[in-house]
XYZ file of C-alpha atoms in Angstrom:
298
model
C 130.818 90.756 100.760
C 128.309 91.749 103.193
C 124.650 91.778 101.979
C 123.498 95.250 102.540
C 120.040 94.734 104.425
C 118.524 96.475 107.209
C 118.866 93.690 109.822
C 118.990 94.314 113.184
C 120.424 92.303 116.442
C 121.760 89.683 113.683
C 124.373 90.381 110.947
C 123.115 90.469 107.389
C 124.816 87.684 106.025
C 123.728 85.507 109.111
C 120.212 86.626 108.564
C 120.422 85.360 104.777
C 122.033 82.449 105.580
C 119.700 81.273 108.084
C 116.569 82.631 105.928
C 117.636 79.834 103.621
C 115.333 77.670 106.165
C 112.177 80.070 105.409
C 112.578 80.589 101.986
C 109.503 78.004 101.365
C 107.417 80.894 103.142
C 108.406 83.753 100.984
C 106.169 83.437 98.458
C 103.425 84.025 100.992
C 104.495 87.594 101.422
C 105.149 88.638 97.883
C 101.629 90.191 97.945
C 102.769 92.853 100.587
C 105.480 94.393 98.512
C 104.786 93.343 93.825
C 107.372 95.232 93.133
C 109.997 93.909 95.543
C 112.083 92.310 92.652
C 112.342 95.460 90.484
C 112.890 97.715 93.909
C 116.032 95.679 94.512
C 117.472 96.276 90.958
C 117.027 99.698 91.201
C 118.562 100.088 94.924
C 121.733 98.104 93.687
C 120.848 95.077 96.139
C 122.564 92.080 94.883
C 120.164 89.735 96.260
C 117.212 87.640 95.151
C 113.696 88.898 96.107
C 112.872 85.684 97.938
C 116.062 85.509 99.912
C 115.584 89.053 101.029
C 112.092 88.138 102.230
C 113.670 85.291 104.033
C 115.903 87.115 105.651
C 113.230 89.754 106.772
C 111.378 86.891 108.326
C 114.381 85.677 110.236
C 115.213 89.297 111.494
C 111.353 89.248 112.710
C 112.011 86.486 114.486
C 114.857 87.963 116.260
C 113.072 90.547 117.054
C 109.904 88.363 118.589
C 112.844 86.900 120.689
C 113.887 90.120 122.043
C 110.826 91.673 122.566
C 109.556 88.441 124.642
C 113.158 88.776 126.799
C 112.196 92.135 127.269
C 108.646 91.814 128.351
C 109.362 89.088 130.775
C 112.031 91.478 132.697
C 109.210 94.482 132.738
C 106.931 91.474 134.124
C 109.312 90.165 136.723
C 109.944 94.164 137.922
C 106.520 94.789 137.730
C 105.608 91.785 139.936
C 108.295 92.613 142.413
C 107.343 95.996 142.974
C 103.823 95.256 143.008
C 103.193 97.158 139.986
C 101.627 94.551 137.940
C 98.305 95.554 136.436
C 95.806 94.241 133.633
C 96.925 97.174 131.584
C 100.557 96.027 131.441
C 99.443 92.485 130.877
C 97.637 93.310 128.248
C 99.973 95.694 126.189
C 103.233 93.446 126.762
C 101.627 90.226 124.262
C 100.931 93.132 122.109
C 103.754 94.502 121.560
C 105.777 91.450 121.117
C 104.193 90.857 117.739
C 103.567 94.420 116.799
C 106.796 95.633 116.894
C 108.253 93.004 115.025
C 105.625 93.290 111.971
C 105.960 96.783 111.845
C 109.898 96.214 111.266
C 109.057 93.597 108.887
C 106.798 95.966 106.937
C 109.490 98.255 107.143
C 112.296 95.411 105.784
C 110.208 94.991 103.010
C 109.697 98.452 101.845
C 113.494 99.312 102.665
C 114.730 98.353 99.024
C 112.147 101.332 97.558
C 113.547 104.052 100.149
C 117.170 102.973 98.867
C 115.783 103.288 95.364
C 114.098 106.838 95.944
C 117.399 107.714 97.854
C 119.744 106.704 94.420
C 117.059 108.651 92.206
C 117.802 112.088 93.798
C 121.868 111.058 93.829
C 121.377 110.318 89.909
C 119.085 113.266 89.402
C 121.657 115.677 90.778
C 124.281 114.603 88.161
C 122.527 113.559 85.220
C 122.537 116.518 83.314
C 126.498 117.262 83.754
C 126.951 113.318 82.750
C 124.905 113.981 79.835
C 126.433 117.205 78.943
C 130.253 115.432 78.880
C 128.879 112.471 76.549
C 127.244 115.324 74.210
C 130.515 117.341 74.143
C 132.884 114.202 73.512
C 130.645 112.431 71.179
C 130.318 116.176 69.195
C 133.782 116.331 69.097
C 134.439 113.027 67.291
C 134.958 110.961 70.158
C 134.060 107.306 70.221
C 130.555 106.722 72.102
C 132.310 104.079 74.108
C 135.198 106.491 74.969
C 132.705 109.352 75.931
C 131.061 106.592 78.501
C 133.884 105.526 79.648
C 135.259 108.916 80.592
C 131.671 109.452 82.340
C 132.631 106.276 84.268
C 135.811 107.558 85.549
C 134.592 110.982 86.269
C 133.101 112.072 89.566
C 129.548 111.529 88.714
C 128.815 109.815 91.893
C 125.790 107.031 91.514
C 125.764 107.878 87.627
C 129.638 106.665 87.484
C 128.822 103.721 89.069
C 126.071 103.072 86.833
C 128.160 103.481 83.723
C 130.923 101.749 85.241
C 128.663 98.692 85.534
C 128.122 98.956 81.784
C 131.539 99.605 80.830
C 132.493 96.200 82.606
C 129.689 94.535 80.772
C 130.945 96.000 77.395
C 134.933 94.851 78.084
C 133.278 91.215 78.889
C 131.972 90.888 75.624
C 127.989 92.306 75.873
C 127.384 94.367 73.020
C 127.056 97.997 73.441
C 123.498 98.567 72.930
C 122.773 95.562 75.134
C 124.938 97.109 77.926
C 123.334 100.352 78.129
C 119.616 98.827 77.744
C 120.421 96.701 80.965
C 121.601 100.287 82.471
C 118.036 101.549 81.478
C 116.482 98.659 83.137
C 118.151 98.841 86.358
C 118.196 102.675 87.145
C 115.609 103.957 89.127
C 115.891 107.649 87.850
C 113.261 108.115 85.110
C 115.544 111.078 83.524
C 118.624 109.030 83.166
C 116.334 106.146 81.801
C 114.638 108.319 79.278
C 118.309 109.630 78.190
C 119.387 106.274 77.572
C 117.023 105.131 75.566
C 116.743 108.109 73.233
C 120.537 107.793 72.979
C 120.237 103.980 72.095
C 117.674 104.680 69.213
C 119.862 107.353 68.070
C 122.746 104.953 68.129
C 120.887 102.313 66.386
C 118.966 104.622 63.605
C 122.557 106.038 62.694
C 121.221 109.550 63.290
C 123.374 112.266 65.020
C 124.163 111.222 68.591
C 125.686 114.465 69.771
C 122.404 116.391 68.540
C 120.282 114.012 70.202
C 122.143 114.327 73.223
C 121.693 118.530 73.190
C 118.166 118.098 72.949
C 118.182 115.755 75.739
C 119.807 117.916 77.888
C 118.363 121.025 77.042
C 114.856 118.901 78.171
C 116.636 117.769 80.986
C 117.085 121.681 82.403
C 113.891 122.915 81.239
C 112.576 120.094 83.304
C 114.480 120.625 86.314
C 113.829 124.472 86.239
C 110.296 123.716 86.201
C 110.383 121.474 89.445
C 112.595 124.129 91.022
C 109.708 126.890 89.925
C 106.817 124.283 91.238
C 108.518 123.867 94.694
C 109.063 127.575 94.792
C 105.237 128.071 94.430
C 104.810 125.295 97.370
C 106.966 126.942 99.494
C 104.575 129.867 100.282
C 101.955 128.027 101.352
C 104.035 125.804 103.408
C 105.785 128.918 105.358
C 102.305 130.023 106.202
C 101.253 127.031 107.439
C 104.617 127.042 109.689
C 103.878 130.437 110.951
C 100.277 129.448 111.872
C 101.330 126.448 113.706
C 104.598 127.360 115.120
C 103.917 131.078 116.094
C 100.605 132.117 116.080
C 98.856 129.055 117.409
C 101.610 128.470 120.646
C 101.017 132.302 121.438
C 97.464 132.088 121.226
C 96.977 129.029 122.552
C 99.335 129.890 125.832
C 96.710 132.789 126.412
C 93.364 130.625 126.223
C 95.126 127.860 128.358
C 95.933 130.514 131.379
C 92.049 132.181 130.831
C 90.753 128.314 130.974
C 93.019 127.353 133.510
C 92.234 130.272 135.904
C 88.271 129.593 135.062
C 88.024 125.867 135.447
C 90.975 125.661 138.104
C 92.959 122.829 136.216
C 96.827 122.534 136.322
C 98.265 124.660 133.262
C 101.597 123.675 134.308
C 101.744 120.576 132.656
C 100.419 121.476 129.601
C 102.905 124.618 129.420
C 105.755 121.511 129.852
C 103.929 119.361 126.934
C 104.158 122.346 124.096
C 107.917 122.718 123.842
C 108.368 118.945 123.132
C 105.397 119.161 120.589
C 106.652 122.310 118.826
C 110.346 120.718 118.575
C 108.674 117.573 117.161
C 106.898 119.898 114.959
C 110.084 121.676 113.727
C 111.761 118.159 112.899
C 108.958 116.989 111.016
C 108.453 120.095 108.824
C 111.877 120.617 108.020
C 111.961 116.592 106.830
C 109.208 117.329 104.899
C 110.730 120.679 103.288
C 113.647 118.479 102.436
C 112.002 115.809 100.920
C 109.589 117.612 98.921
C 112.553 119.740 97.486
C 113.623 118.457 93.619
C 117.299 117.277 93.058
C 118.721 119.330 90.497
C 121.862 119.638 89.176
C 121.239 123.288 87.074
């Protein structure tokens, strides 16, 4: 099975294989991502954190080799066309190390990004999954059977996590321990809290269905509160959008035309710069709004 890591120019499995030779250097980079071990667990990436860092070193070295080749090609073309300048000679060596360095930093933080992505997917389904367990347990179905139904249900990442818990239980792990393992590895605080409270109810012998009902109501209220907060944030964001994408370009064009006629500088170049800037702003703004939207299932 191929390891899911963000490698380029080399397959993930080869990066991990060759990374074993650099594993002794991996502890030197632990300080860059202190939570890497937990991030890998929550991102469902089945790889030791030192092996992961070592694979990142391999990918970075491959990128260094690639940048050296590209830089050499650029230098040859520049020399042939008589375009070689001090700026080119100074920039290329810097790029050889900056590009791999930036990618290595991204590589180390990739599990954290994946954990955030999984959190959003879990938050979308946790209310429905909790509700099914509550209904099943309330109707007299054993907790294990209710968990099995959720595992076989259509709850995305939540079902996948419960499937893993069911496999542990069927292999002989006590039900409480399997649920505790589930709570430790999921990145979603809502699901983690749900499992912890349900575990306490099971261990204390209290009403599990009633406890799950309270948890479900709490999750719904939290998601509704998150949506209200998000709606409140949209008003200033929309005003900023109108100001930057509508008001500033129209006023800016008028100002540039006036200044251009007075100072006699080229306004055509500036006019060509504005549309790409607005396009980049549109993409950035849509991404920001989408990322700030809470993951809800109500």
